[in-house]
mmCIF file of C-alpha atoms in Angstrom:
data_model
loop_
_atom_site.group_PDB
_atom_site.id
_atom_site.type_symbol
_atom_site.label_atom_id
_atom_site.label_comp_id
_atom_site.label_asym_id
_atom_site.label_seq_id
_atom_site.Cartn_x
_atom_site.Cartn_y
_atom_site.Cartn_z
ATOM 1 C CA UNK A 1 24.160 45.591 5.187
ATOM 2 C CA UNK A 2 23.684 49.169 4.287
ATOM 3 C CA UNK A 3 21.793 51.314 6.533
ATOM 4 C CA UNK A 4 20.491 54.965 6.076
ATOM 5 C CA UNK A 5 19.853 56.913 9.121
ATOM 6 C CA UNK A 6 17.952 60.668 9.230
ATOM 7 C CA UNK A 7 18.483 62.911 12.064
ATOM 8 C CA UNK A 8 15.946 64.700 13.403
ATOM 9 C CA UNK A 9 12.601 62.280 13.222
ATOM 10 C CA UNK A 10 11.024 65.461 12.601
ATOM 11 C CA UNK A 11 11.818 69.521 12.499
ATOM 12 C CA UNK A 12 9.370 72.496 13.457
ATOM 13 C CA UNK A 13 11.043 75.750 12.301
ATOM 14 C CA UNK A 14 9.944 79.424 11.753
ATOM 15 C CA UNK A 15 9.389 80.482 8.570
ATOM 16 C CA UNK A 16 12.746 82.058 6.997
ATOM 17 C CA UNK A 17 14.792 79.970 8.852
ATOM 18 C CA UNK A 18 17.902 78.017 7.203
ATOM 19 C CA UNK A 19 17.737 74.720 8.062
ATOM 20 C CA UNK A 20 19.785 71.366 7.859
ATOM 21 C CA UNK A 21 18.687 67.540 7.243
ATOM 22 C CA UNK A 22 21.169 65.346 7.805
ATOM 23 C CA UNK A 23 21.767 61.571 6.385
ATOM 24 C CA UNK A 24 24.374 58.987 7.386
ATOM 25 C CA UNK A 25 24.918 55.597 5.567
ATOM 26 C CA UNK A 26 27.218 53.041 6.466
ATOM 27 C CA UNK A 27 28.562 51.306 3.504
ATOM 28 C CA UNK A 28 30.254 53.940 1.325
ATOM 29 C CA UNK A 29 30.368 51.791 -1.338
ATOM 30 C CA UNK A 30 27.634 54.302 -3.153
ATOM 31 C CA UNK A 31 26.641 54.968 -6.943
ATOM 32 C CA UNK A 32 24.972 57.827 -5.879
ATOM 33 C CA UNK A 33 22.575 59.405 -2.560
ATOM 34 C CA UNK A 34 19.022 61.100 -3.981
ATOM 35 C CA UNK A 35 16.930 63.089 -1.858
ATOM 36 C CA UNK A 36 13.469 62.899 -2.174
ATOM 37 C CA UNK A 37 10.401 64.812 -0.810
ATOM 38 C CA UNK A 38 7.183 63.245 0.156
ATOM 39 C CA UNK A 39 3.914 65.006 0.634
ATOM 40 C CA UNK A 40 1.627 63.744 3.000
ATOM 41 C CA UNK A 41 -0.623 60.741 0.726
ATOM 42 C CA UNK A 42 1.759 61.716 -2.028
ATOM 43 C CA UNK A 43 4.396 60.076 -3.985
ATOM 44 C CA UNK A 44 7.910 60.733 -3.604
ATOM 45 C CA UNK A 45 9.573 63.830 -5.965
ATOM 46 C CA UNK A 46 13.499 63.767 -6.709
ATOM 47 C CA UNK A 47 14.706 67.070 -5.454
ATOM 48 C CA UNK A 48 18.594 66.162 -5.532
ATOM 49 C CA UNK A 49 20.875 63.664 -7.065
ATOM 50 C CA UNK A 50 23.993 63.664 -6.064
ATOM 51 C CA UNK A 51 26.797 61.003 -7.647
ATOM 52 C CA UNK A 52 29.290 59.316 -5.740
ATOM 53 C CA UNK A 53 32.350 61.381 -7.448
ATOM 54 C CA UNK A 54 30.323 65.218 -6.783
ATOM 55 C CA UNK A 55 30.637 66.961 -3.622
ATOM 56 C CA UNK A 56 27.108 68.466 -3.771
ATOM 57 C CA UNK A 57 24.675 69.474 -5.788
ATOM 58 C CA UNK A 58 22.451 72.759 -5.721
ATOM 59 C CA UNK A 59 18.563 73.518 -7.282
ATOM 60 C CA UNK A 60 17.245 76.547 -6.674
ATOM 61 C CA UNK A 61 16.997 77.096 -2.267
ATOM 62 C CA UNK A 62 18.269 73.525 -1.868
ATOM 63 C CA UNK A 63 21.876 72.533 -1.862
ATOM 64 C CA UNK A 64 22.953 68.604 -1.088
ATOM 65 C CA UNK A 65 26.499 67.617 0.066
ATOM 66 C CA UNK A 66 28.056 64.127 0.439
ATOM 67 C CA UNK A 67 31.053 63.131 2.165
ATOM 68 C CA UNK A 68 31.334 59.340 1.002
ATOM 69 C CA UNK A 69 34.432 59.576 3.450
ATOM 70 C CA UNK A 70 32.622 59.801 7.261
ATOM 71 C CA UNK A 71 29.093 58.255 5.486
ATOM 72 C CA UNK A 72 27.086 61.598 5.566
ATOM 73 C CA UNK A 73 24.910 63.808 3.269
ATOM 74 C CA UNK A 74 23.479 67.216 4.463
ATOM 75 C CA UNK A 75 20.036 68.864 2.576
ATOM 76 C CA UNK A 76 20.790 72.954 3.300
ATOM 77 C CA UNK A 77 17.517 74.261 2.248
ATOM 78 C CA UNK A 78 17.350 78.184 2.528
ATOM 79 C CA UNK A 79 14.742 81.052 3.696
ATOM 80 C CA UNK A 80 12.573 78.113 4.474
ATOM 81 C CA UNK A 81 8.540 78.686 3.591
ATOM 82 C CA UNK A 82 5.650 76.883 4.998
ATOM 83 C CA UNK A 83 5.610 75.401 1.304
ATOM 84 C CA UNK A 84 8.643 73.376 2.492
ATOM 85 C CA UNK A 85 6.679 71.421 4.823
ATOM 86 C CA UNK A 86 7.050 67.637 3.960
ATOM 87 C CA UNK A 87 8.947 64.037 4.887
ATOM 88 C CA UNK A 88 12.496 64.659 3.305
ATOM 89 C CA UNK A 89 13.963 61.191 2.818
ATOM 90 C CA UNK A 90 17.624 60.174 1.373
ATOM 91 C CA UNK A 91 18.249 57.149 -0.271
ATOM 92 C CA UNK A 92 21.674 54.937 -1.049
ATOM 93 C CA UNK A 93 22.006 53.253 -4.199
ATOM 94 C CA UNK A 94 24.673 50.892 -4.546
ATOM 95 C CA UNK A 95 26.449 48.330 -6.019
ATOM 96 C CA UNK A 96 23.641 45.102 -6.769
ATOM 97 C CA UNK A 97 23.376 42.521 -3.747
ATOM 98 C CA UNK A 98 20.710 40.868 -2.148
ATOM 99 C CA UNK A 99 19.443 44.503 -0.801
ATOM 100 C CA UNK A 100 18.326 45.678 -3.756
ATOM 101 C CA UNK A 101 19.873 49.168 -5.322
ATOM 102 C CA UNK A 102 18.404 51.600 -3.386
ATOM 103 C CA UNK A 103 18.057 52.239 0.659
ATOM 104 C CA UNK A 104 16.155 54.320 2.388
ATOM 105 C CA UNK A 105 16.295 56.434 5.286
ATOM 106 C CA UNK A 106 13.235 56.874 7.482
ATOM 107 C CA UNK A 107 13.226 60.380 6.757
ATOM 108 C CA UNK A 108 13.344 63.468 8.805
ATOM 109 C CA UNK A 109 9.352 65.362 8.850
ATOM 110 C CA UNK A 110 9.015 69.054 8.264
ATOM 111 C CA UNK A 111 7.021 71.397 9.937
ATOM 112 C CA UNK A 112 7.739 75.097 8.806
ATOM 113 C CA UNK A 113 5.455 77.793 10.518
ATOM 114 C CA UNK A 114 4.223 80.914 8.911
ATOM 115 C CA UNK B 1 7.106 62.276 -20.664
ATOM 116 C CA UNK B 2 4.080 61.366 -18.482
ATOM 117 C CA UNK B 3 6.466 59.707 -15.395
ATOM 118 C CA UNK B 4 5.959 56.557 -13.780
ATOM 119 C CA UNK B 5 2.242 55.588 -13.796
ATOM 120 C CA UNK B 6 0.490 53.384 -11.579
ATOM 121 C CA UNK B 7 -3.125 51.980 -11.359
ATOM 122 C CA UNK B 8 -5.401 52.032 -9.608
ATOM 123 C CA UNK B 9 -4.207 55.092 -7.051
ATOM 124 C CA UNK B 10 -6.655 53.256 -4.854
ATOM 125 C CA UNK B 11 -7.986 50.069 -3.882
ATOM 126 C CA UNK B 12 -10.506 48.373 -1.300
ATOM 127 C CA UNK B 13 -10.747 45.070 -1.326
ATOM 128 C CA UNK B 14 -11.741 42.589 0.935
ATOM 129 C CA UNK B 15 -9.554 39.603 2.808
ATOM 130 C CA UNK B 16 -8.743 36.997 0.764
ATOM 131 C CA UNK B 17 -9.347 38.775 -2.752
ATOM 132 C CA UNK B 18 -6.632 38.566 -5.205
ATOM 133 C CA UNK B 19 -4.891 42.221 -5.819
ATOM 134 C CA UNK B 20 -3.441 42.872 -8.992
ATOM 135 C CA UNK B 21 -1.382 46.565 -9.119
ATOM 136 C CA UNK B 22 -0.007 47.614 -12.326
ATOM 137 C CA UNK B 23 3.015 49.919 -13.512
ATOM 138 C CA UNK B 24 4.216 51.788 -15.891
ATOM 139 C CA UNK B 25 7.892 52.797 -16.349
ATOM 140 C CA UNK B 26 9.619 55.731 -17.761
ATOM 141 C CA UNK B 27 10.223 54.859 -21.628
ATOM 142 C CA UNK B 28 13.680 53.692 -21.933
ATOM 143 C CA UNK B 29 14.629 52.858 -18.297
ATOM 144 C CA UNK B 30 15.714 49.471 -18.216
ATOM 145 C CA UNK B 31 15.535 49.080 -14.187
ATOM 146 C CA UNK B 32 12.010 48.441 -12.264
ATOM 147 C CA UNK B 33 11.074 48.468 -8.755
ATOM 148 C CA UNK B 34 8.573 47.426 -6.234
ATOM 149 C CA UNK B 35 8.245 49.353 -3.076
ATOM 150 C CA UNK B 36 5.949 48.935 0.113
ATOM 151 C CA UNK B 37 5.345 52.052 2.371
ATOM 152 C CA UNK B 38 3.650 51.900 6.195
ATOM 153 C CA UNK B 39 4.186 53.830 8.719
ATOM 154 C CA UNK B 40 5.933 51.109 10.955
ATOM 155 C CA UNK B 41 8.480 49.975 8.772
ATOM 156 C CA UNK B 42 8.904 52.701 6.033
ATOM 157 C CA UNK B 43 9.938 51.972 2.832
ATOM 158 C CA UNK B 44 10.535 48.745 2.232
ATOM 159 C CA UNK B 45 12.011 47.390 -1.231
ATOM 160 C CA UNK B 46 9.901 44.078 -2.980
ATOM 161 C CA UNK B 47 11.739 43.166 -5.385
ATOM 162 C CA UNK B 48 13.435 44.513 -8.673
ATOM 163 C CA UNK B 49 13.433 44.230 -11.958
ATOM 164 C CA UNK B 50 16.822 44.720 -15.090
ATOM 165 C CA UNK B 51 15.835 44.676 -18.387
ATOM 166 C CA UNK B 52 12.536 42.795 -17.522
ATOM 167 C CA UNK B 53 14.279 39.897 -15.528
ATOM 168 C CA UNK B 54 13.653 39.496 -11.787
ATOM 169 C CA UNK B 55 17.014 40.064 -9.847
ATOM 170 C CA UNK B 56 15.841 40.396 -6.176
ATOM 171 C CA UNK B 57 12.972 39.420 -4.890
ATOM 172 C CA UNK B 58 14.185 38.613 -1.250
ATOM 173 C CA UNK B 59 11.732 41.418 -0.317
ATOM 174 C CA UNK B 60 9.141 39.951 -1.120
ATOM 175 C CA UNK B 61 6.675 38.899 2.257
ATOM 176 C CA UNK B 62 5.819 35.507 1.275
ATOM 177 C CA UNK B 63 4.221 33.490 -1.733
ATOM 178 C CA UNK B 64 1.281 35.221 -1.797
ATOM 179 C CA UNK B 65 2.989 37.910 -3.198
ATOM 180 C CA UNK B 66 3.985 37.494 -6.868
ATOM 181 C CA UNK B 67 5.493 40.222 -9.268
ATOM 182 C CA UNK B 68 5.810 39.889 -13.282
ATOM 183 C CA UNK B 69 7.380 42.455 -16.150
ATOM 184 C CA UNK B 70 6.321 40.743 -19.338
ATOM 185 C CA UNK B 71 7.608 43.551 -21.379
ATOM 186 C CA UNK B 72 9.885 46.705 -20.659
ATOM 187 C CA UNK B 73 6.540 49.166 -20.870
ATOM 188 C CA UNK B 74 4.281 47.227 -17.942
ATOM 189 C CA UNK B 75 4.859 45.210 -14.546
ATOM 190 C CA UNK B 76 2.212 43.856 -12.475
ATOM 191 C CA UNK B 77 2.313 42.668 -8.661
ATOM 192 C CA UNK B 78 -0.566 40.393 -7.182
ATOM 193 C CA UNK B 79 -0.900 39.553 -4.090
ATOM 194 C CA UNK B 80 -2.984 36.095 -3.546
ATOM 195 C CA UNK B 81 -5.252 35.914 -0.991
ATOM 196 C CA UNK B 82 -4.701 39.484 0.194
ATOM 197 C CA UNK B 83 -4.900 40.092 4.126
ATOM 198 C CA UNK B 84 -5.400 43.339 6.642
ATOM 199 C CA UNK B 85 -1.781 43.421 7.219
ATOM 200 C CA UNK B 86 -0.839 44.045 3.648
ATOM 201 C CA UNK B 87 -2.798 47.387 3.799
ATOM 202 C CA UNK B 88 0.135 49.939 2.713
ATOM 203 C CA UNK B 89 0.941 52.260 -0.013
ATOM 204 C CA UNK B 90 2.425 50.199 -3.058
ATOM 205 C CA UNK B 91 4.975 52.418 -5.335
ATOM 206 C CA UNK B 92 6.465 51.513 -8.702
ATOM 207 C CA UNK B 93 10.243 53.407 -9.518
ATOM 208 C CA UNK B 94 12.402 53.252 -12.417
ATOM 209 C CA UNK B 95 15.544 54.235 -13.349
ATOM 210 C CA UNK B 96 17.753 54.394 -15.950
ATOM 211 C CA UNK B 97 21.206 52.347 -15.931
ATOM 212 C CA UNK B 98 22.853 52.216 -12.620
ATOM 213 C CA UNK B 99 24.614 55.584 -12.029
ATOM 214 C CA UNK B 100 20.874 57.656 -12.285
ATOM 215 C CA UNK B 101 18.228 58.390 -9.888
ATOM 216 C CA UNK B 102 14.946 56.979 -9.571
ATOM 217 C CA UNK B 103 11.422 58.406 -10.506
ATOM 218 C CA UNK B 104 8.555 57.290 -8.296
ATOM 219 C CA UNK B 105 5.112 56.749 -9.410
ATOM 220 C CA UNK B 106 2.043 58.149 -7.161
ATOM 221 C CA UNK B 107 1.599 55.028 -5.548
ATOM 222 C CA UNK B 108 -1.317 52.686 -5.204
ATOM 223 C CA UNK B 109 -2.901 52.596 -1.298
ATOM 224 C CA UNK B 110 -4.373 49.206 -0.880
ATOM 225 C CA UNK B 111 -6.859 48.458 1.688
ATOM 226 C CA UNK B 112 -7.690 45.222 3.048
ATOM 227 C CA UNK B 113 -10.862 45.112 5.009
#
């Protein structure tokens, strides 16, 4: 059974600060790892898709790596701003099975301070 | 395109009321989903739909909960009688094919009273 694990719970940095969010799944047996932002009372937005073949993926401040290898995925997000602050959750999707395609982490909250 | 839509983005109701949530996919994507958020257990997955056919609904809490895709543009889920401990934020994803990512709706919060 897959499972997704986010380290740290949650994250209270300065403002301009680099940061890191890191993922770890177990079963590498991945289509692809998404992360997603989540606003408090909001919905969740798609920031970064990465597929299982790519080594990481970059939009704008944000840049996503995956090792399928060691079952980890990093979020680099750069110069961090007090807009940044949200739940960042990654998500597994894999091949079928009784779990559904796609498994979340419990996501790593993000506190960025002016 | 408008994204995945969901109605109502809120709903009261009391214990033992039947609780019908609807959804809207992305035009085209031929994969649906039904997740439950709390803050105990997360995200959890329901149950999910492929070209309008249940595949997994292991997810599902128990038969009070029933979920339906009649057609590839709308999916309902009712829940039958609904209780406190179903209170949770209800979101809709779909995707397209297996390789892509997934695109959330806002999410219906459902409160049981």
């Amino acid at each position: 059974k897959q499972e997704v694990t986010q380290i740290p719970a949650a994250l209270s940095v300065p403002e301009g600060e680099n940061l890191v969010l890191n993922c770890s799944f177990t079963d590498s047996a991945i289509y692809n790892l998404q992360w997603f932002r989540q606003d408090p009372g909001k919905g969740l937005t798609s920031l970064l898709l990465i597929q299982s073949s790519q080594r990481e993926q970059t939009s704008g401040r944000l840049n996503a790596s995956l090792d399928k290898s060691s079952g980890r995925s990093t979020l680099y997000i750069a110069a961090s701003q007090p807009g940044d602050s949200a739940t960042y959750l990654c998500a597994t999707r894999h091949y079928g099975g009784s779990q559904g395609n796609l498994i979340f982490g419990k996501g790593t909250k993000l506190s960025v301070k002016p | 395109d408008a994204g995945v839509i969901q109605s109502p983005r809120h709903e009261v109701t009391e214990m033992g009321q039947e609780v019908t949530l609807r959804c809207k996919p992305i035009s085209g994507h031929d994969y649906l989903f039904w997740y439950r958020q709390t803050m105990m257990r997360g995200l959890e997955l329901l149950i999910y739909f492929n070209n309008n056919v249940p595949i997994d609904d292991s997810g599902m809490p128990e038969d009070r909960f029933s979920a339906k895709m009649p057609n590839a543009s709308f999916s309902t889920l009712k829940i039958q009688p609904s209780e406190p401990r179903d209170s949770a934020v209800y979101f809709c994803a779909s995707a397209n094919g297996e390789a892509y990512g997934y695109t959330f709706g806002s999410g219906t919060r459902l409160t049981v009273v």
